[in-house]
mmCIF file of C-alpha atoms in Angstrom:
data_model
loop_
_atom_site.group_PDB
_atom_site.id
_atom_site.type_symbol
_atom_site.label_atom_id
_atom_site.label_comp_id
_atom_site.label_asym_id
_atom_site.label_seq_id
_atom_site.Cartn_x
_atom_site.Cartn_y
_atom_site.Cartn_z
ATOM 1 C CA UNK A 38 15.705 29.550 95.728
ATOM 2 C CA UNK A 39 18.239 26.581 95.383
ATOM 3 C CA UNK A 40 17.930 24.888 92.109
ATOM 4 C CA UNK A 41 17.772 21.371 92.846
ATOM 5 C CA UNK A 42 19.889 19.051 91.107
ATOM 6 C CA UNK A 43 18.962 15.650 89.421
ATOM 7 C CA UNK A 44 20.495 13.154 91.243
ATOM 8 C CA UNK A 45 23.355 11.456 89.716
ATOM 9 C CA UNK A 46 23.499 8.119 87.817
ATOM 10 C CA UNK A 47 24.636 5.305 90.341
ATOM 11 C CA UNK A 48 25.970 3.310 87.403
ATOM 12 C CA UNK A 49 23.131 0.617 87.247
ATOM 13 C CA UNK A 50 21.036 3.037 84.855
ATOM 14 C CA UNK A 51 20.280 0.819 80.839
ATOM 15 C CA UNK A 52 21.184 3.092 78.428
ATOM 16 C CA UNK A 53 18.839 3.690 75.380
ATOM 17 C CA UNK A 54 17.809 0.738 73.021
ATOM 18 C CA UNK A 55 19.632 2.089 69.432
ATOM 19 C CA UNK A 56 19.508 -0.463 66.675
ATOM 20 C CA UNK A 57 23.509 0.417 66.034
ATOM 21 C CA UNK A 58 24.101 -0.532 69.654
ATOM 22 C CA UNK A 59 22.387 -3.964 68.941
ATOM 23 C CA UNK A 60 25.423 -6.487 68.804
ATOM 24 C CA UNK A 61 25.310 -8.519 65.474
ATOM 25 C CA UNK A 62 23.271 -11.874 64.856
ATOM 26 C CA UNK A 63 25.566 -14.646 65.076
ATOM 27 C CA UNK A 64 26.615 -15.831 61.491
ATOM 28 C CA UNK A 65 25.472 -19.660 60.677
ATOM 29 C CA UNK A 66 28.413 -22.052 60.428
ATOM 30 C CA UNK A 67 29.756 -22.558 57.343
ATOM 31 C CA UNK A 68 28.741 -18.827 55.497
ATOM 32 C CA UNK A 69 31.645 -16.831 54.854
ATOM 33 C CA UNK A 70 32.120 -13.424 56.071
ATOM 34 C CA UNK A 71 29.941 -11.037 54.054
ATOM 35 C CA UNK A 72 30.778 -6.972 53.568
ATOM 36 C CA UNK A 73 28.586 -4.285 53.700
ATOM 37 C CA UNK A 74 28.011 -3.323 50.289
ATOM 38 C CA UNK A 75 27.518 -7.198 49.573
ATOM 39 C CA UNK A 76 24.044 -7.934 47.070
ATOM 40 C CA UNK A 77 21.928 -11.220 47.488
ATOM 41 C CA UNK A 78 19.973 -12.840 44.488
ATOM 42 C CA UNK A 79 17.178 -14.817 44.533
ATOM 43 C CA UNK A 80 16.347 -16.981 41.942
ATOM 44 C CA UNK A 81 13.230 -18.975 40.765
ATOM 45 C CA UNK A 82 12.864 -22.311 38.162
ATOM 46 C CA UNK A 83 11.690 -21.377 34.948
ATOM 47 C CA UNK A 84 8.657 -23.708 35.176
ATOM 48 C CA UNK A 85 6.956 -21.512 37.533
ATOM 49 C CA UNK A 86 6.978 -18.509 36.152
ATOM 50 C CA UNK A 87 4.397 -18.257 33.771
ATOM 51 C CA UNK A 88 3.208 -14.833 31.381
ATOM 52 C CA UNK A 89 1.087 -17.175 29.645
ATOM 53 C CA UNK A 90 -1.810 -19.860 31.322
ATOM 54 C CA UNK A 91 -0.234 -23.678 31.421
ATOM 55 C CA UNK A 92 -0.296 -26.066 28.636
ATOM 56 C CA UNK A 93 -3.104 -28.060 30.211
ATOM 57 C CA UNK A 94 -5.046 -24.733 31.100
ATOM 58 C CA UNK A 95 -4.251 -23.663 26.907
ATOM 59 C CA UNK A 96 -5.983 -26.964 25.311
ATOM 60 C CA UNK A 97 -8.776 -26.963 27.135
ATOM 61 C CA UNK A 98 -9.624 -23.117 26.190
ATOM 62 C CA UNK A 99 -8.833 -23.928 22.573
ATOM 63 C CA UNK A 100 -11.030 -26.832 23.162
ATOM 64 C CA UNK A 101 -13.880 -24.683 23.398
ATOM 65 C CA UNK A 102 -13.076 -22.022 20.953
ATOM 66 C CA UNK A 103 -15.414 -22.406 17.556
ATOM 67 C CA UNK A 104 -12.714 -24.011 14.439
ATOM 68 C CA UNK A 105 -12.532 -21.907 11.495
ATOM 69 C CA UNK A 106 -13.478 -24.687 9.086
ATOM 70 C CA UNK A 107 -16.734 -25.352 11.384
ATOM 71 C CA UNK A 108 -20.115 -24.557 10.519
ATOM 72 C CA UNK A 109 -22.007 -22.959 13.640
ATOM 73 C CA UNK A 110 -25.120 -21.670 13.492
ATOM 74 C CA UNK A 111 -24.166 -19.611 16.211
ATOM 75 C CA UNK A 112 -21.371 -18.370 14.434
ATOM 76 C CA UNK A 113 -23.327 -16.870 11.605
ATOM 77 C CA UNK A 114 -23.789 -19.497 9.773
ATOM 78 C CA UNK A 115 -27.643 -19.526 9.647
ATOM 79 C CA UNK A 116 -27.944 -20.080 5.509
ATOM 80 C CA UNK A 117 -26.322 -23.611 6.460
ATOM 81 C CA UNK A 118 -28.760 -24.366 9.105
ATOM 82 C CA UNK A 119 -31.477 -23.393 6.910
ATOM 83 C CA UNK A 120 -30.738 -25.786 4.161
ATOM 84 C CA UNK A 121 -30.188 -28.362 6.610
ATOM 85 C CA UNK A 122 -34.108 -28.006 8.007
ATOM 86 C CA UNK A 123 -35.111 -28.062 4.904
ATOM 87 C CA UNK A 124 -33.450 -31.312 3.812
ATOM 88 C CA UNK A 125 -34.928 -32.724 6.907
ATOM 89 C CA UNK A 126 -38.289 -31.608 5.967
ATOM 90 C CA UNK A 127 -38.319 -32.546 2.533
ATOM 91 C CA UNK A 128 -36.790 -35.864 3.068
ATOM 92 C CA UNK A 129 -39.369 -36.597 6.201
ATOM 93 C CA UNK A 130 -42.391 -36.054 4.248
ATOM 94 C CA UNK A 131 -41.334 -38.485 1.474
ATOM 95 C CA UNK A 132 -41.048 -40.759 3.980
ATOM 96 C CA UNK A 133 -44.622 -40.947 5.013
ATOM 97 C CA UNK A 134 -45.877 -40.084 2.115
ATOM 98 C CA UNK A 135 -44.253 -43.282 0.782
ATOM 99 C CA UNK A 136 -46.078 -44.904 3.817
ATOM 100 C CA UNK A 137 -49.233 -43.634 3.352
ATOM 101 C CA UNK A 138 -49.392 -44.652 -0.374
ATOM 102 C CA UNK A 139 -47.926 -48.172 0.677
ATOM 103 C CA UNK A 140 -51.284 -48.460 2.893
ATOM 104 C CA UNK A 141 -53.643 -47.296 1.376
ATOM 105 C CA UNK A 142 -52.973 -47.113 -2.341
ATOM 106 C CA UNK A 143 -51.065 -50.704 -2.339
ATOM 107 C CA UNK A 144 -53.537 -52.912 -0.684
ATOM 108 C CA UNK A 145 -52.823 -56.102 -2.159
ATOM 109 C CA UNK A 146 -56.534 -57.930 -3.231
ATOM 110 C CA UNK A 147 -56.858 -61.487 -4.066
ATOM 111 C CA UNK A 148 -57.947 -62.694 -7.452
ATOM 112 C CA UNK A 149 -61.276 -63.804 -8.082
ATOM 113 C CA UNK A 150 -61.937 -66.946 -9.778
ATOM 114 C CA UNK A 151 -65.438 -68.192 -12.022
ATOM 115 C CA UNK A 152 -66.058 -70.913 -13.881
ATOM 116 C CA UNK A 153 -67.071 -70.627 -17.552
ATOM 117 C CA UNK A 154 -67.675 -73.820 -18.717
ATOM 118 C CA UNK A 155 -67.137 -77.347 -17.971
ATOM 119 C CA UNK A 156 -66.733 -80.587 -20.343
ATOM 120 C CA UNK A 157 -65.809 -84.200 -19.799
ATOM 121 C CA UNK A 158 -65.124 -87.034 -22.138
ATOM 122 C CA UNK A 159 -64.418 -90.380 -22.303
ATOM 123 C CA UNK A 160 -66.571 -91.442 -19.412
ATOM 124 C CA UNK A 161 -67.545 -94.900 -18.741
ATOM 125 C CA UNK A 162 -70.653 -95.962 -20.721
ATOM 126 C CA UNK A 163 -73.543 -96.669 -18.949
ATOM 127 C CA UNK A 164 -74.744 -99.339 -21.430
ATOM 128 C CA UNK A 165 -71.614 -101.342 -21.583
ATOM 129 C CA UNK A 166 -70.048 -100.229 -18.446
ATOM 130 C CA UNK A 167 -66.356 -99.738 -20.338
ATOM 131 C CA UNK A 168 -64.405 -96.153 -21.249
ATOM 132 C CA UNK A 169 -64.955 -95.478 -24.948
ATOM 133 C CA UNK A 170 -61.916 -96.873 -26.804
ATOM 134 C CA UNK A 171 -60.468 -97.355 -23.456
ATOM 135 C CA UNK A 172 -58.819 -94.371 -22.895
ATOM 136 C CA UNK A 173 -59.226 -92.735 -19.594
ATOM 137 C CA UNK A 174 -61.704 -89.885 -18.659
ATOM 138 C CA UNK A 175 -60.655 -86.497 -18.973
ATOM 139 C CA UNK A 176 -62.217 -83.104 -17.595
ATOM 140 C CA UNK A 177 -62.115 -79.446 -19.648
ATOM 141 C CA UNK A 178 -62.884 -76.744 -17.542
ATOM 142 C CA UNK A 179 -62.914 -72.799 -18.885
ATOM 143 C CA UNK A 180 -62.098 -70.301 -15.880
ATOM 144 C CA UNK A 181 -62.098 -67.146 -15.619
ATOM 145 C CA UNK A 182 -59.696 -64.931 -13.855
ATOM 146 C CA UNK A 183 -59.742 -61.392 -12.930
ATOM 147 C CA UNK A 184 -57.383 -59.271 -11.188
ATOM 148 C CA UNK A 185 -59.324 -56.556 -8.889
ATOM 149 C CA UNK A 186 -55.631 -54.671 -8.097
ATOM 150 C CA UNK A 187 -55.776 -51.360 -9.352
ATOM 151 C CA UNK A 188 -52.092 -50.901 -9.593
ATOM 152 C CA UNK A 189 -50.681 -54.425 -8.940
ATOM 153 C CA UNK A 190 -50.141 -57.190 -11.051
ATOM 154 C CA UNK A 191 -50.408 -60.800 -10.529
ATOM 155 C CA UNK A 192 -47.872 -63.548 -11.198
ATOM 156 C CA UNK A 193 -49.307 -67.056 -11.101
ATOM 157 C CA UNK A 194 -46.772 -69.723 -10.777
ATOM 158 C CA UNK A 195 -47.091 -73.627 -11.609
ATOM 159 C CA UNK A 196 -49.837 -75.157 -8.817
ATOM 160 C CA UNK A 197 -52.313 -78.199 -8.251
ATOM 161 C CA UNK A 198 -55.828 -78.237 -9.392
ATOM 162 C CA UNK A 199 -57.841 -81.227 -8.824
ATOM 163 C CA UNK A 200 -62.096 -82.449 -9.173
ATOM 164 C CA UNK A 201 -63.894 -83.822 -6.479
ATOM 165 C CA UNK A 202 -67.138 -85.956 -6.563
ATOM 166 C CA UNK A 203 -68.914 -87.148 -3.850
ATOM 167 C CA UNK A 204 -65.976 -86.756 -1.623
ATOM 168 C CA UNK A 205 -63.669 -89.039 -4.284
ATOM 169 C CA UNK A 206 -60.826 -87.311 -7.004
ATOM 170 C CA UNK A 207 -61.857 -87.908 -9.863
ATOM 171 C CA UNK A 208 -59.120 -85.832 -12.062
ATOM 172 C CA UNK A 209 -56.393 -83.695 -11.178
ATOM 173 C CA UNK A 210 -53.666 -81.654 -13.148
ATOM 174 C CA UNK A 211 -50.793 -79.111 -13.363
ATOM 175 C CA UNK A 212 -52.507 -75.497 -13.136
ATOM 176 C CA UNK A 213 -49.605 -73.925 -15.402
ATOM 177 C CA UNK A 214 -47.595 -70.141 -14.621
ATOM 178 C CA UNK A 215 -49.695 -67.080 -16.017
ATOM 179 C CA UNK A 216 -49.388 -63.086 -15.770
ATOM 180 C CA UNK A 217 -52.317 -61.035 -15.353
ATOM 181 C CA UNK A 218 -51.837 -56.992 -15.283
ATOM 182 C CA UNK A 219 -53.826 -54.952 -13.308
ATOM 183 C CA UNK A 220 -57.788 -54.670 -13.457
ATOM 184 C CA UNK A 221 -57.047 -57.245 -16.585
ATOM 185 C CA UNK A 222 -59.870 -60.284 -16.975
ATOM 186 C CA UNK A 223 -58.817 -62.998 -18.627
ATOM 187 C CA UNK A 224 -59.239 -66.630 -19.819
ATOM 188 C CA UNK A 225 -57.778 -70.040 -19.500
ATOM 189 C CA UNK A 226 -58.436 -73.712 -20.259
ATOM 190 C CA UNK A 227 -57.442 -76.228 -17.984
ATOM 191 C CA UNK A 228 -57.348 -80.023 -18.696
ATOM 192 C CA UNK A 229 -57.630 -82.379 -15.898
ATOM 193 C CA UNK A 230 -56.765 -86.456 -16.110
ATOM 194 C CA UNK A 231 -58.716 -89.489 -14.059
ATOM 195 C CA UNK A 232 -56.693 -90.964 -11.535
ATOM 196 C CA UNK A 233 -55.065 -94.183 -12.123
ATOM 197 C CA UNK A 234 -57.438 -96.344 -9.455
ATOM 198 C CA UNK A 235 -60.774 -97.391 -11.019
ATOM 199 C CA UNK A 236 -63.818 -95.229 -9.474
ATOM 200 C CA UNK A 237 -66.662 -96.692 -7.625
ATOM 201 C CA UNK A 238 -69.788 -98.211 -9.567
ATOM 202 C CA UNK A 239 -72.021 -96.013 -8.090
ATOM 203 C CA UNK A 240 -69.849 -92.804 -8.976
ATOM 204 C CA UNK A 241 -69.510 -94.183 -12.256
ATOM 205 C CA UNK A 242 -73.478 -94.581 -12.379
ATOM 206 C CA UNK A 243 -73.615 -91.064 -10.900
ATOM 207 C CA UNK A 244 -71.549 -89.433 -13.293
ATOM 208 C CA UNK A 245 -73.854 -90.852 -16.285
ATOM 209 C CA UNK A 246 -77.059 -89.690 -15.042
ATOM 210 C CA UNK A 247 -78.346 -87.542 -17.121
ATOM 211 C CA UNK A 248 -81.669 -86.313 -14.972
ATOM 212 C CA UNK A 249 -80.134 -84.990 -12.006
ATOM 213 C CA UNK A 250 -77.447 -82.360 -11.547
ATOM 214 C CA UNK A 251 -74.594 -82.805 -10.231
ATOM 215 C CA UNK A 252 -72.225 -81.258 -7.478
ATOM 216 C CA UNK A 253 -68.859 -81.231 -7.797
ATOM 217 C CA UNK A 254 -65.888 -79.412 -6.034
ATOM 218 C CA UNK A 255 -62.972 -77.600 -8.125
ATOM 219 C CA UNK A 256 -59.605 -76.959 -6.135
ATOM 220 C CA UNK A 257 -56.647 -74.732 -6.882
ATOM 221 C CA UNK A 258 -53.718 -74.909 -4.822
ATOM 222 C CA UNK A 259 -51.371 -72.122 -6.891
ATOM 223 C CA UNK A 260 -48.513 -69.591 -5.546
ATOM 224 C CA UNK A 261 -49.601 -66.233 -6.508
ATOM 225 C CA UNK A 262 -46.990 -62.941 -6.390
ATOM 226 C CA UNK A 263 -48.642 -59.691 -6.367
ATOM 227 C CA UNK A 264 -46.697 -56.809 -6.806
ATOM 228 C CA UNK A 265 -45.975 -53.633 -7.733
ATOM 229 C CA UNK A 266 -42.932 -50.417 -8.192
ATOM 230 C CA UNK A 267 -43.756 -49.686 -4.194
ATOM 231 C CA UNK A 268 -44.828 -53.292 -2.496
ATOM 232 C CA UNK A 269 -44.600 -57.100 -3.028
ATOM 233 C CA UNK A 270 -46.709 -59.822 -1.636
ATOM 234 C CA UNK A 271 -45.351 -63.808 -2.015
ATOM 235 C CA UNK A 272 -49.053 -65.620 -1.106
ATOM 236 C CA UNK A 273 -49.821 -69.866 -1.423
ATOM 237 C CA UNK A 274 -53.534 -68.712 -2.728
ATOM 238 C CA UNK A 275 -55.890 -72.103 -2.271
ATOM 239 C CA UNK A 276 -58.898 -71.391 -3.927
ATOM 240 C CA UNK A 277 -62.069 -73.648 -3.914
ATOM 241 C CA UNK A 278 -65.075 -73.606 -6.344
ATOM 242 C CA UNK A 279 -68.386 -75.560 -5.374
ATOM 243 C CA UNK A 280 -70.854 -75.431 -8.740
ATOM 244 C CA UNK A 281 -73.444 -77.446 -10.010
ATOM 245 C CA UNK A 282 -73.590 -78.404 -13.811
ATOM 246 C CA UNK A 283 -76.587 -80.314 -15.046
ATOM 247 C CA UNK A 284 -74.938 -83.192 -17.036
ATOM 248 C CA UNK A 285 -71.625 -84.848 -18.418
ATOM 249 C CA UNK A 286 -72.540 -86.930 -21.274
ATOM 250 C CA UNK A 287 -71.412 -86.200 -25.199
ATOM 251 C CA UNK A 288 -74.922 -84.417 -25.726
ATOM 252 C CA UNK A 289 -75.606 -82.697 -22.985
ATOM 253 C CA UNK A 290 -74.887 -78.503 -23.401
ATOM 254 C CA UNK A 291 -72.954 -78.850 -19.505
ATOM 255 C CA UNK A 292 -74.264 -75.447 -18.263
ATOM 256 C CA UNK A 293 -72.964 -74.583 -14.435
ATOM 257 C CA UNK A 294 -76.369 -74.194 -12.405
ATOM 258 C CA UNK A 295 -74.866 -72.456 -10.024
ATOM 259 C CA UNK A 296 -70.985 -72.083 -8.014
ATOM 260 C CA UNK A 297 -69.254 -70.329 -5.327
ATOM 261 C CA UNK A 298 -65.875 -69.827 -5.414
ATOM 262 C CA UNK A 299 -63.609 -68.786 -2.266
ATOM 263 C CA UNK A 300 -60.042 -68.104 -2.127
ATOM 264 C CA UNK A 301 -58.030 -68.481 1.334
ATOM 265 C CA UNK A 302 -55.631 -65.435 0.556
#
């Protein structure tokens, strides 16, 4: 049998696609001719290569890293924490203990006032209506004072006291600056003057009556400071005395009948 033969190429056959066969890329204006064995180098700016983080990323990690001079209870530090909560504790309950003495030990009381005794002299006679050697009539009155404050004392400064009868002064006078400890009792003698307009007749006939008792009211106007180490109280203390006593003249024995004394503290 005949072999049969390819036919041949007509000429219009594309030959083989071969990378060598490519023709060259055109070269941009302007670059110069390069050879074969030529080497290209890229380079970068320093400022973006980084083999350690940013310096904005580095202060805020150090911002969160523990300080060596630092106390952290975290960190170990738990003998420091300790004595801290126990400075707190100690310091919290002598706070209200403080308080709760303050209320209940320091509970300021107001003084209590009594009269002892009462005297007057130099009242108008009755026989010859006219003061005896014409000196004006004066009133002695003994009080007594006590101080109920267990641990506080009392500071009296200089005050008012004054006599009322039948709804007219009669005397008045300085009630002079005293001190008074605590649970202490004590004393004093204060001297009151007539005032300078002449009294009624019929007070003046009152007050020489000899058969009936009579009623009379005792005022104390007086600023008072009671006190102690813990607590201090600044008070205007007005304290008013009603009483009875059974007569005023030179032989009469003057006993108070009967009083009541309140104080507006």
């Amino acid at each position: 049998m005949e072999e049969r033969e390819s036919p041949a190429g007509d000429g219009k056959d594309e030959p083989p696609l071969n990378s060598s066969s490519l023709p060259p890329l055109p070269r941009p204006p302007g670059m110069p001719e390069a050879s074969s064995h030529e080497t290209y180098v890229v380079r970068f700016p320093k400022d973006q290569v980084y083999r350690v983080p940013p310096p904005e990323n580095a202060r805020i990690v150090e911002s969160f890293r523990p300080r060596n001079n630092q106390k952290s209870c975290a960190g170990g530090a738990t003998s420091f924490c300790r004595l801290v909560f126990i400075v707190l504790v100690i310091a919290t309950l002598a706070i209200v203990s403080l308080i709760v003495a303050n209320l209940i030990l320091y509970k300021p009381k107001s003084p209590e006032f009594s009269i002892v005794h009462f005297h007057a002299k130099n009242l108008p006679s009755q026989k010859y209506g006219h003061r005896h050697h014409n000196q004006k009539p004066e009133y002695s009155i003994l009080l007594r004072l006590e101080n109920p404050n267990k641990r506080m004392n009392v500071h009296y400064g200089n005050g008012r006291i004054s006599l009322n009868f039948k709804g007219k002064e009669i005397g008045f006078g300085r009630y002079s600056s005293k001190d008074q400890g605590a649970l202490k009792q004590t004393q004093v003698v204060e001297t009151l003057h007539s005032t300078k307009k002449a009294l009624p007749n019929s007070i003046q006939k009152s007050l020489n009556d000899e058969k009936h008792p009579k009623r009379m009211i005792l005022k104390i106007e007086v600023p008072i400071k009671v006190s102690s180490w813990l607590k201090k109280l600044d008070k205007n203390l007005i304290v008013t005395c009603d009483f009875k006593v059974n007569g005023l003249a030179k032989k009469s024995r003057n006993i108070i009948q009967s009083q009541e004394c309140r104080t507006d503290f």
